Coordinates of C-alpha atoms in Angstrom, one line a residue:
X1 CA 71.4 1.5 188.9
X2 CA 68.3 0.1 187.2
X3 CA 68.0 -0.3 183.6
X4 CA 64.8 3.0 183.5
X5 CA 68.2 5.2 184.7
X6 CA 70.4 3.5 182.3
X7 CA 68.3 4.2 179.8
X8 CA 66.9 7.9 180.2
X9 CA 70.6 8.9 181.0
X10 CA 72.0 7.5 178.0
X11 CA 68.9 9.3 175.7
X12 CA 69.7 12.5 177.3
X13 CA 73.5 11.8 176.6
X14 CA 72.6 11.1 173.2
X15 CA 71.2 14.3 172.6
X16 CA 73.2 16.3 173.9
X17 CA 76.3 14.8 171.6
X18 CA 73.5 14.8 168.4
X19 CA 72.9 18.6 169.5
X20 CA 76.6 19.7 169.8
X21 CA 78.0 17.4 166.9
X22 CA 75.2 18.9 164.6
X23 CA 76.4 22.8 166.1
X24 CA 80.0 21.8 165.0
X25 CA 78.8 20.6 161.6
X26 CA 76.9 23.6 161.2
X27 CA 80.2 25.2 162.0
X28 CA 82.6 23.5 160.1
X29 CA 80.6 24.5 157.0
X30 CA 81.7 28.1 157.4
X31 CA 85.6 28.9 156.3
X32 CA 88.1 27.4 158.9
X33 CA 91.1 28.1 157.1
X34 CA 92.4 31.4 158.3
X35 CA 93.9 31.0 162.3
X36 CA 91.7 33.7 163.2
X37 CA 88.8 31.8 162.8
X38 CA 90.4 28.6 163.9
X39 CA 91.8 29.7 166.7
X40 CA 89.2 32.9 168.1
X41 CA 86.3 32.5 166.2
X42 CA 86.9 35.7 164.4
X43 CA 86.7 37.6 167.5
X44 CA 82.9 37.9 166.6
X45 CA 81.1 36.9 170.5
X46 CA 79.8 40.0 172.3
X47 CA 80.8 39.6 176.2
X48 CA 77.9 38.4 177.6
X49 CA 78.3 35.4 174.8
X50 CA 81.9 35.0 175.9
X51 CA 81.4 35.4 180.1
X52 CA 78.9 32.1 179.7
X53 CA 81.8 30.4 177.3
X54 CA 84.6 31.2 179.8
X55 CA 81.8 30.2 182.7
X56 CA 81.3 27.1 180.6
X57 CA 84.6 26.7 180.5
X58 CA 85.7 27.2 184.1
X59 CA 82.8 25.5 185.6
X60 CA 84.3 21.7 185.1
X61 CA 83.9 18.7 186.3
X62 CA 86.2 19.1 188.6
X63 CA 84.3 22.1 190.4
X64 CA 80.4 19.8 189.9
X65 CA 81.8 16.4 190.9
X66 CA 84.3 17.1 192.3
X67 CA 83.7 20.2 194.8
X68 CA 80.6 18.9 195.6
X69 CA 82.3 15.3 196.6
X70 CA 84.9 16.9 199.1
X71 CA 82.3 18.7 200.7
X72 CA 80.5 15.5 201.6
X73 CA 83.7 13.8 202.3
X74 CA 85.7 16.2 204.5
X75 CA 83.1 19.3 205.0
X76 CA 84.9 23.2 205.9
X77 CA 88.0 21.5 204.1
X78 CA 86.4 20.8 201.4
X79 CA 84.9 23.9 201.0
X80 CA 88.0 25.6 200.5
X81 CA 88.1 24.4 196.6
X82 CA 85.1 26.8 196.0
X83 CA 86.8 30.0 197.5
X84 CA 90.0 29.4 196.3
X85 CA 88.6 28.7 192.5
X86 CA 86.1 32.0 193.0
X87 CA 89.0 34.5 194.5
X88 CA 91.0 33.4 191.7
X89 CA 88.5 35.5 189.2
X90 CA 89.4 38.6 190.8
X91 CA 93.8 38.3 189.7
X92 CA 92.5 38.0 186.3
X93 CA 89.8 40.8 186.6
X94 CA 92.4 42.9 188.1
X95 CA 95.6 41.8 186.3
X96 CA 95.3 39.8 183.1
X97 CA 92.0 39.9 181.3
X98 CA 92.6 43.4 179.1
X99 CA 96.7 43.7 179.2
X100 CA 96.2 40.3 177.6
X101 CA 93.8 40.8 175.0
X102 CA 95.6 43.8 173.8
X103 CA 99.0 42.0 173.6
X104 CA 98.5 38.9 172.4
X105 CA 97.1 37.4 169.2
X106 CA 96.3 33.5 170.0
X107 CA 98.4 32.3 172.9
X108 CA 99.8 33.0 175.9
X109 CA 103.5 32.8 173.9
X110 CA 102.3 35.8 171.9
X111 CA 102.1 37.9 175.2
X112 CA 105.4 36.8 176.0
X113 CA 107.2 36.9 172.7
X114 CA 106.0 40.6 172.0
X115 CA 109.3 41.8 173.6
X116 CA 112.0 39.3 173.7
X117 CA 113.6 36.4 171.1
X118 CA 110.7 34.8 169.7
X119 CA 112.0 31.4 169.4
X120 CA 113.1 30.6 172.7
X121 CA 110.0 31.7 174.6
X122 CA 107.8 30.4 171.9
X123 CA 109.1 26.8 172.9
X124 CA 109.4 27.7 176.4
X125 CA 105.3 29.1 177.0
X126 CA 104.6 26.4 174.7
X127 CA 105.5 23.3 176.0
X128 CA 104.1 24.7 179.6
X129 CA 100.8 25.3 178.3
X130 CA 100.7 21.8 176.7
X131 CA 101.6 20.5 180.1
X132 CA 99.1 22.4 181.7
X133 CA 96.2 21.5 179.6
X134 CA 96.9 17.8 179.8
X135 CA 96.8 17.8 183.2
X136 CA 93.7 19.3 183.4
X137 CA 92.3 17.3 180.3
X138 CA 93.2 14.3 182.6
X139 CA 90.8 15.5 185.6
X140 CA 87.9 15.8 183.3
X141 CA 88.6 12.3 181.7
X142 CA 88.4 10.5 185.0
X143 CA 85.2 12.8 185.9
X144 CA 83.7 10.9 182.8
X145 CA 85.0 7.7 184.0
X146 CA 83.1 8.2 187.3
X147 CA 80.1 9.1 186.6
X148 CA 79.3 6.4 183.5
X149 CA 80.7 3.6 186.1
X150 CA 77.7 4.7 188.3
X151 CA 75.0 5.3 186.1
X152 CA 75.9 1.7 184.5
X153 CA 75.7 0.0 188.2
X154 CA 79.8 -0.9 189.3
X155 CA 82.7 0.0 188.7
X156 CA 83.8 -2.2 185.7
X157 CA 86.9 -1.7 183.7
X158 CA 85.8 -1.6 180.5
X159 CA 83.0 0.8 180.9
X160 CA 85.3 3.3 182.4
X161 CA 87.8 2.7 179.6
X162 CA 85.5 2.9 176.8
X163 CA 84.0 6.0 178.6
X164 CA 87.3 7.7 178.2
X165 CA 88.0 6.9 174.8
X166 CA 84.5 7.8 173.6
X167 CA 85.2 11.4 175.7
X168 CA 88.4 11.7 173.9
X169 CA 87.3 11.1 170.2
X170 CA 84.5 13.4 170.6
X171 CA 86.5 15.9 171.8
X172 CA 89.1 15.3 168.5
X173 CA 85.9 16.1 166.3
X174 CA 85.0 19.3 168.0
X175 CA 88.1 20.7 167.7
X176 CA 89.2 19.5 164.6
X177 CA 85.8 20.3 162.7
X178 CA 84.5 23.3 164.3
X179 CA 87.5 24.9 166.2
X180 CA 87.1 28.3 168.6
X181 CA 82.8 29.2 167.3
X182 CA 82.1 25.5 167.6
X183 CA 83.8 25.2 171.0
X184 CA 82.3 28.4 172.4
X185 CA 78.6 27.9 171.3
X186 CA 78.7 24.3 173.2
X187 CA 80.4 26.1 176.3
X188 CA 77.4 28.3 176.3
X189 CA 75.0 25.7 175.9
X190 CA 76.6 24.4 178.5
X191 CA 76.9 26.7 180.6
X192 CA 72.7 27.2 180.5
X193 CA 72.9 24.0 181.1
X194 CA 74.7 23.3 184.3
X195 CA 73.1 26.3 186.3
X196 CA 69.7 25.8 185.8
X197 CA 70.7 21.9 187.0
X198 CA 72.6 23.3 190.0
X199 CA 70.1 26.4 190.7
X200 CA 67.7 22.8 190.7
X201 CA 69.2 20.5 192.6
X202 CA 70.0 23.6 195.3
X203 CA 66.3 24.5 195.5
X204 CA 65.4 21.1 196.5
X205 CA 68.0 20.3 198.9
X206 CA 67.3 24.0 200.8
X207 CA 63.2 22.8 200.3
X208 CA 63.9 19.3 202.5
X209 CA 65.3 21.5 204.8
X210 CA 62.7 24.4 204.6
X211 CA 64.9 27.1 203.8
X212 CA 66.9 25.8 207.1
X213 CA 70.5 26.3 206.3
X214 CA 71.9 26.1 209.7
X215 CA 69.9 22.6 209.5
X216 CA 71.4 21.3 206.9
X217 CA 74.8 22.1 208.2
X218 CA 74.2 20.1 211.7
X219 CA 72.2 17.6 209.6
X220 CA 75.4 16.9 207.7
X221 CA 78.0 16.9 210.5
X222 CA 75.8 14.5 213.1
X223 CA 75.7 12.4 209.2
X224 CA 79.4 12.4 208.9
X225 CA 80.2 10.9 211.8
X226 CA 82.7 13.5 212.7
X227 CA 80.2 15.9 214.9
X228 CA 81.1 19.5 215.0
X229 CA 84.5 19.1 213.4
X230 CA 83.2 18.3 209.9
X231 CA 82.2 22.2 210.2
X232 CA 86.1 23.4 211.5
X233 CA 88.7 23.5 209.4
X234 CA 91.8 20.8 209.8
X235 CA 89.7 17.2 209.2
X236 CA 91.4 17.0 205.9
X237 CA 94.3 19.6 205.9
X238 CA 94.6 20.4 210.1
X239 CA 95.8 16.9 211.1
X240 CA 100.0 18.0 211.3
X241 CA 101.7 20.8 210.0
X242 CA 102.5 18.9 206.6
X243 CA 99.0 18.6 205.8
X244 CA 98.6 22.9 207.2
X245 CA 101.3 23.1 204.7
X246 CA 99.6 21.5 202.1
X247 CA 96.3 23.5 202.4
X248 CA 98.8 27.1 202.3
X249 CA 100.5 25.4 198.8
X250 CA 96.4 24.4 197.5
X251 CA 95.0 27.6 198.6
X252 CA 98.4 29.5 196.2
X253 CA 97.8 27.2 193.6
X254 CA 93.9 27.6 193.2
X255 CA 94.1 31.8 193.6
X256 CA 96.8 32.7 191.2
X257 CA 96.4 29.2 188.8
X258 CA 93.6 30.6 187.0
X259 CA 95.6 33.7 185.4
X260 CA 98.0 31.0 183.6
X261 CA 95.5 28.6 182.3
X262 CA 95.7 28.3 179.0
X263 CA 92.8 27.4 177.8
X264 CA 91.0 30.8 180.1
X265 CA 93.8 32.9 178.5
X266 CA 92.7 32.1 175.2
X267 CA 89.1 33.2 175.6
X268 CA 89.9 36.9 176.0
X269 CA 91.0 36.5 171.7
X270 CA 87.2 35.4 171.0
X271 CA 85.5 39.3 171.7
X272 CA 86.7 42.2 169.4
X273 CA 88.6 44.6 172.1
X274 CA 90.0 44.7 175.6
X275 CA 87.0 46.8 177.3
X276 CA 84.6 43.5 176.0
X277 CA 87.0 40.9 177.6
X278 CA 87.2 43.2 181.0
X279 CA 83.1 43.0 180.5
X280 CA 83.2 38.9 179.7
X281 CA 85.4 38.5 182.7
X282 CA 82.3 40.4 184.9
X283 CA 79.8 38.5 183.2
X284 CA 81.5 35.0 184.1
X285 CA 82.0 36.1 187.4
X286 CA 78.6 36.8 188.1
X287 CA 77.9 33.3 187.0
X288 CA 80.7 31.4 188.1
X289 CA 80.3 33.1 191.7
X290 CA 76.3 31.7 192.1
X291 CA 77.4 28.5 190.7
X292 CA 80.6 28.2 193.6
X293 CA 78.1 29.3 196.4
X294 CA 75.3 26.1 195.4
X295 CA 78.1 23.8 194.8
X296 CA 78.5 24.4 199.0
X297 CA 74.8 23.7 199.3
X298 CA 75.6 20.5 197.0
X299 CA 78.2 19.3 199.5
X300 CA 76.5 19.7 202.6
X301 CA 73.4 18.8 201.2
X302 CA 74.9 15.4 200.2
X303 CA 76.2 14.9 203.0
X304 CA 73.6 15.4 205.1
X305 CA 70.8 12.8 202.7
X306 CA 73.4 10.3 201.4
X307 CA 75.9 10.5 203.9
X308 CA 80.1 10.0 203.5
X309 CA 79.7 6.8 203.7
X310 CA 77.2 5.7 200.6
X311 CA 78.9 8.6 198.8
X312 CA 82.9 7.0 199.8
X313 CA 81.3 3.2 198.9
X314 CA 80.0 4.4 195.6
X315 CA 83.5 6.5 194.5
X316 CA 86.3 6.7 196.8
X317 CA 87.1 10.3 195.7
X318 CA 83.6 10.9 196.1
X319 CA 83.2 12.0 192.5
X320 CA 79.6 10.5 192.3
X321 CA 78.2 12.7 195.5
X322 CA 75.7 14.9 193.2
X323 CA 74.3 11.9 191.5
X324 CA 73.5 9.8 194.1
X325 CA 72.7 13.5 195.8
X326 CA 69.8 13.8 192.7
X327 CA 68.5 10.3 193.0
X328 CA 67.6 10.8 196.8
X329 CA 66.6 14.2 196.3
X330 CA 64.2 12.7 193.3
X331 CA 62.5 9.8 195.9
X332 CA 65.1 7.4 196.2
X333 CA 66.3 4.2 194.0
X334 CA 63.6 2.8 191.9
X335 CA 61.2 6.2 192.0
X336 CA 60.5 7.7 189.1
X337 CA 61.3 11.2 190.2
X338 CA 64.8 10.0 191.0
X339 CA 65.3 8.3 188.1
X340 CA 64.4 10.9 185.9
X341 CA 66.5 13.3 188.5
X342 CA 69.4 11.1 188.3
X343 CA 69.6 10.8 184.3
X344 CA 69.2 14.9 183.9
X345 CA 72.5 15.5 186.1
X346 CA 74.6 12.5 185.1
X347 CA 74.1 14.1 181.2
X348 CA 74.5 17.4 182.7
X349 CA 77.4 16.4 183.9
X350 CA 78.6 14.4 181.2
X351 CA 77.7 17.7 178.8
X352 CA 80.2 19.6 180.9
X353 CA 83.1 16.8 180.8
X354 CA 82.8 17.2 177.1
X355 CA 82.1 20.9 176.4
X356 CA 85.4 21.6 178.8
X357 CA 87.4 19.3 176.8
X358 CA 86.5 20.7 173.7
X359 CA 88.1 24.0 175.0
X360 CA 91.0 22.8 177.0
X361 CA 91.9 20.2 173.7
X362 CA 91.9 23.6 171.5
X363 CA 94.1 26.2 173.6
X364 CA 96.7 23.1 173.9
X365 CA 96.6 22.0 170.2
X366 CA 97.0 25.8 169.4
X367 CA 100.1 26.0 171.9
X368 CA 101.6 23.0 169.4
X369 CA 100.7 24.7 165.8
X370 CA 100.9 28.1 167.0
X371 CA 103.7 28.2 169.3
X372 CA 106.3 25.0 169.0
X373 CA 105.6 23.9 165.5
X374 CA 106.6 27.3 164.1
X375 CA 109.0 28.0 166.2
X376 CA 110.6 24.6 165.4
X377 CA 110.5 25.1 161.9
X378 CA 112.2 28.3 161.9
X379 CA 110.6 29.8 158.8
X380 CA 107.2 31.2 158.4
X381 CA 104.3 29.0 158.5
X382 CA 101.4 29.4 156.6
X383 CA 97.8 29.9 158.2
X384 CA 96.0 26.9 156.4
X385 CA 99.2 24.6 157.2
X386 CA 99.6 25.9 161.0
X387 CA 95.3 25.1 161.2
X388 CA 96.4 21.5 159.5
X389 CA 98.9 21.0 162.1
X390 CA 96.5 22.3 165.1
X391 CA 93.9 19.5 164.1
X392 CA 96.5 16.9 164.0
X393 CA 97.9 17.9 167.4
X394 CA 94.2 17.9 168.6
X395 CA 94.3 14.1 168.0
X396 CA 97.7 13.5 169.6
X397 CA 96.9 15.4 173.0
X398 CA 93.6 13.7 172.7
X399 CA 95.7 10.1 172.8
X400 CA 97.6 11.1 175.7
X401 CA 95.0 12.5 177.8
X402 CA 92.7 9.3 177.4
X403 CA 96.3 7.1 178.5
X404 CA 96.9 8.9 181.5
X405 CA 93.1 9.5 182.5
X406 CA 93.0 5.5 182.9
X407 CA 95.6 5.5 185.0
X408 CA 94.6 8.0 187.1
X409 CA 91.1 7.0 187.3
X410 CA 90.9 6.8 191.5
X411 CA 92.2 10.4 192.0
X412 CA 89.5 12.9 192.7
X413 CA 88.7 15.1 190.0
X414 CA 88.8 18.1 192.0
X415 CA 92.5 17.2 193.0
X416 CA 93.4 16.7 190.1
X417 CA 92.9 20.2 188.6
X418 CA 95.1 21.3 191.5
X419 CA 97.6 19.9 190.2
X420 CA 97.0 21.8 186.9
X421 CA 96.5 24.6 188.6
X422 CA 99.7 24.6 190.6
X423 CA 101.8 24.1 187.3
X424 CA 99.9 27.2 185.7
X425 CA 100.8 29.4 188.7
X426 CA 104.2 28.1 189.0
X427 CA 105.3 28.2 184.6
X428 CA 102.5 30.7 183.0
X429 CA 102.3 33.0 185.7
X430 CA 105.1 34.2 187.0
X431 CA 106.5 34.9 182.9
X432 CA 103.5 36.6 182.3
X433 CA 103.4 38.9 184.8
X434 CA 107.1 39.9 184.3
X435 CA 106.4 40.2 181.0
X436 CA 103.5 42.8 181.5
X437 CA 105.0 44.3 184.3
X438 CA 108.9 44.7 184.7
X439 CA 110.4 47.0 182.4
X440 CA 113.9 45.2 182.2
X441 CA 112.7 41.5 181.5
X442 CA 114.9 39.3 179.5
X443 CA 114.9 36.6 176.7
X444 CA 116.6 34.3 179.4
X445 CA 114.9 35.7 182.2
X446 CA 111.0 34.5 180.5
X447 CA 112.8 31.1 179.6
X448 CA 114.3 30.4 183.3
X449 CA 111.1 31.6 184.7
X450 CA 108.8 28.9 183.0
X451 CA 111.5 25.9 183.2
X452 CA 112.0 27.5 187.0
X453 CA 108.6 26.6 188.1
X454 CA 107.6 24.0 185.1
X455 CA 110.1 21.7 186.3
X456 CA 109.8 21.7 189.8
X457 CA 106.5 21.5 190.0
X458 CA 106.2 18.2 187.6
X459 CA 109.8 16.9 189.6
X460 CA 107.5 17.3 193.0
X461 CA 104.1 15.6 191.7
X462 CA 106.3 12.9 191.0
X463 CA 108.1 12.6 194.3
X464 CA 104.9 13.3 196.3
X465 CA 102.2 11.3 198.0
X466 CA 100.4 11.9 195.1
X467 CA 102.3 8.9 192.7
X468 CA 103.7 6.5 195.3
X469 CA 104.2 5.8 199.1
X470 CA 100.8 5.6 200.3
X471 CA 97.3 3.2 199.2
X472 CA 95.6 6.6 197.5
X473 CA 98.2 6.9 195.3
X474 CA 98.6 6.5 191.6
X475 CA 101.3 3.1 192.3
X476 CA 100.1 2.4 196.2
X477 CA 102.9 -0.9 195.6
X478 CA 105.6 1.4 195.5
X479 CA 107.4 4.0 197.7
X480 CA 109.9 6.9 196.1
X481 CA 107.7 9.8 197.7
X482 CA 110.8 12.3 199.2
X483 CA 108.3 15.0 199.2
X484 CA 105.4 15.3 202.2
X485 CA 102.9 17.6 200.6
X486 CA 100.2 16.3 197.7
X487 CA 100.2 19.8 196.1
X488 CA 103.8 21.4 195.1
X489 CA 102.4 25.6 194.6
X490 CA 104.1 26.1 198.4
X491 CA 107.7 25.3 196.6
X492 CA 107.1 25.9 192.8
X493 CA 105.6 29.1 192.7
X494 CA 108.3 31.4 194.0
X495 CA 110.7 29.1 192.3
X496 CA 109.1 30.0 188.9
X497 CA 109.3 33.9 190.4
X498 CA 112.9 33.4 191.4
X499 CA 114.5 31.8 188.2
X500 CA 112.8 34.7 186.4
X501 CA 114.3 37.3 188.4
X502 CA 118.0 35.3 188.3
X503 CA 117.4 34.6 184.7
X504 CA 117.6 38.4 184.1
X505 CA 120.0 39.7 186.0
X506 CA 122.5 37.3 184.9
X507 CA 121.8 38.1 181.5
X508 CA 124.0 40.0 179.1
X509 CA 121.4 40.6 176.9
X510 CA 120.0 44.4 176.9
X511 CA 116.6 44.9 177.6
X512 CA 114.6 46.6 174.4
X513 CA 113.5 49.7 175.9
X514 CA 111.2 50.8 172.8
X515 CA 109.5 46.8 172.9
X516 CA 109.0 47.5 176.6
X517 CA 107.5 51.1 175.5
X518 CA 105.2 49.5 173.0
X519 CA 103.9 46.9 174.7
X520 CA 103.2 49.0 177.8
X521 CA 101.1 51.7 175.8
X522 CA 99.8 48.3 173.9
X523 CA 98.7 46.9 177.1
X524 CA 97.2 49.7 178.5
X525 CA 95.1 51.8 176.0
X526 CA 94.9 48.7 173.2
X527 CA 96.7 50.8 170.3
X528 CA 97.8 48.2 168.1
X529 CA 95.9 45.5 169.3
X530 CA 95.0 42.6 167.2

């Protein structure tokens, strides 16, 4: 890219970090002490605040770049990332959203632990949420590495690498300094942010096309190379059964993933009572349902003006298919329209890599303090030392994200949150669900129940196509992939259901009838609620 692109892009990345560092300054003024504020933000955002923060922090890199990039690549295929990650809203409108906020506190342990053994679970839901997080932490971290490859012209090492580690260490300040209000106030900016860029960049793809959608769609498939099967489904999951498979064990893991993510979970604690998280959850669906629906338009439209194979030469993964999308959109390499196009999205972008990993780097680092660090310590820990031990946790989970984001730095991003998603549904959701919903739930039964599906599902990745066997993979040199499909819900899911249901009936523990009681009227009507 030329040095006018460079240069806008980094000023509008600059600003953007001056604008949120100085919100979390501003923040960190205020008392941070108590875990309240730390970890909710005093429960003081109405639900329109809070639907643009869990907007902001479900609208990802994953879903910009990445979306958009499969769409180009693979058309109707890729297109299924949209639905599944929209139809997912409607399990936590439905199931989760108030029962949660009414029984928990922080974390998705507390929902858990209100009825059984605290210790056991705490360790249990805690070390599945950390899992979780850095899985997804790791998508977002090779979003980052992407998109500042492009806008600095190749593919160099060291740019990625110092990409990620800048990503990291800002997201370490935001959490540590400002916690839950700093986090949620640069969601919501955002949030504004990345709509009015996508509401943009939609308008003048549908205006080259003069409102022509069905034009667009045969533009992009005579483009592609592939004709009228880039708009059928099977070019990237229809080839063999294995690959049918693997769409039917996506498609799980993206509809009921989103009820066990942490870092979503922990939004619902940031408004004052269950009726304004049930509101926040409309609000963000509103949003997050305009911004799926363009990111289709972003695919197509990408496909049918850059074409697979300048957005597959530029990123493999075709993570950089909205950029390159903006430059040609904005006249072309070396206009100034397209310059000044390219810069705004890559630091849109950018402003969404690190707003998400602001948010995802707190709901983990509370799973640590909250969850395994008092639970591990057996006694009582005080709320100033639990928020000490959060911020230090913030910088550990920061380290391990930016180590595995360099290695996985070919992987689209998109993919890569299935992944994360898969382990939610398989370890957070089945527990939770149990724990809302069956009256004679256990101690072991919760504890089988996450191991049941947090195990497998890692055990899977790691035998999959995914790691080794084949020259997408994360060691292409290597072959110990036993397992066909690149996404393990199919298997892990009703494993995690399973060793919940075994876990309690082969327990000799007695379920607490009165706990069950008070947590049902809890859940329900909000008496009690925190």
């Amino acid at each position: 890219m030329s040095g006018d692109h460079q240069t806008l892009a980094l000023l509008l990345f600059s600003t953007f970090v001056a604008v949120t560092l100085g919100i979390t300054t501003w923040v960190s003024r205020r008392r941070q002490g108590s875990a309240e504020e730390f970890y909710a933000g005093g429960r003081l955002f109405s639900p329109m605040e809070n639907g643009f923060a869990i907007a902001g922090d479900y609208m990802s890199a994953a879903s910009f770049l990445g979306i958009s990039g499969l769409i180009a690549l693979y058309g109707y295929d890729g297109m299924l990332y949209s639905v599944g990650f929209l139809v997912a809203w409607l399990v936590v409108l439905f199931l989760v959203a108030e029962l949660v906020r009414n029984c928990g506190r922080f974390t998705l342990a507390d929902v858990v632990a209100a009825r059984m053994r605290e210790r056991p679970v705490r360790i249990a839901a805690g070390t599945s949420s950390v899992t979780v997080s850095v899985l997804y932490l790791v998508a977002q971290m090779v979003g980052a590495g992407s998109l500042v490859a492009l806008l600095l012209g190749g593919t160099t090492e060291a740019a990625r690498t110092w990409t990620v580690i800048g990503v990291g260490a800002l997201m370490v300040v935001y959490v540590s300094l400002g916690g839950m209000r700093a986090t949620t106030w640069i969601q919501i900016v955002k949030a504004v942010l990345l709509l009015g860029g996508t509401v943009a960049l939609t308008t003048l793809v549908l205006v080259r096309f003069h409102g022509d959608f069905d034009r667009l769609l045969r533009t992009a498939a005579e483009r592609s190379g592939h004709g009228e099967a880039f708009l059928a489904p099977g070019l990237a999951y229809g080839a063999d059964w294995t690959s049918r498979f693997d769409f039917i064990s996506l498609g799980l893991a993206l509809v009921l993933g989103t009820a066990g993510l942490p870092h979503i979970l922990s939004r619902f604690y940031t408004v004052p009572t269950a009726r304004a998280a049930r509101r926040s959850v409309v609000w963000s669906i509103g949003l997050i349902g305009g911004f799926y629906l363009m990111t289709i338009v972003l695919g197509f439209g990408a496909a049918a003006l850059v074409g697979p194979d300048a957005v597959r030469a530029s990123n493999a993964a075709g993570n950089t298919a909205v950029p390159l999308l903006a430059l040609d959109l904005g006249g072309g390499a070396g206009s100034t329209g397209g310059t000044v196009l390219f810069a705004v999205v890559a630091a849109i972008a950018f402003a969404t890599i690190l707003a998400v990993v602001a948010g995802i780097t707190l709901a983990s680092s509370a799973s640590v303090a909250h969850d395994l660090y008092a639970s591990l310590r057996r006694r009582r820990t005080e709320p100033r030392g639990e928020v000490a031990v959060a911020r230090i946790a913030a910088v550990g989970i920061g380290a391990v994200a930016i180590g595995l984001g360099l290695l996985a730095r070919d992987l689209n991003v998109a993919f890569l949150v299935g992944l994360a998603f898969a382990v939610a549904a398989s370890a957070n959701l089945p527990v939770l669900l149990y724990s809302l919903f069956w009256r004679g739930f256990t101690t072991r039964g919760a504890v089988w129940s996450v191991y049941g599906g947090l195990v497998p599902a890692i055990v899977l990745v790691l035998i999959s196509p995914v790691v080794s066997g084949s020259p997408q993979s994360l060691f292409p040199d290597v072959d110990f992939q036993y397992f066909p499909l690149q996404n393990p819900g199919l298997v892990s899911v009703p494993l995690g259901f399973l060793a919940g249901w075994l876990g309690t009936v082969t327990s000799p523990e007695v379920p607490d009838e009165a706990k069950h009681a008070e947590t049902e009227v809890r859940s329900l009507t909000g008496a009690g609620a925190v």
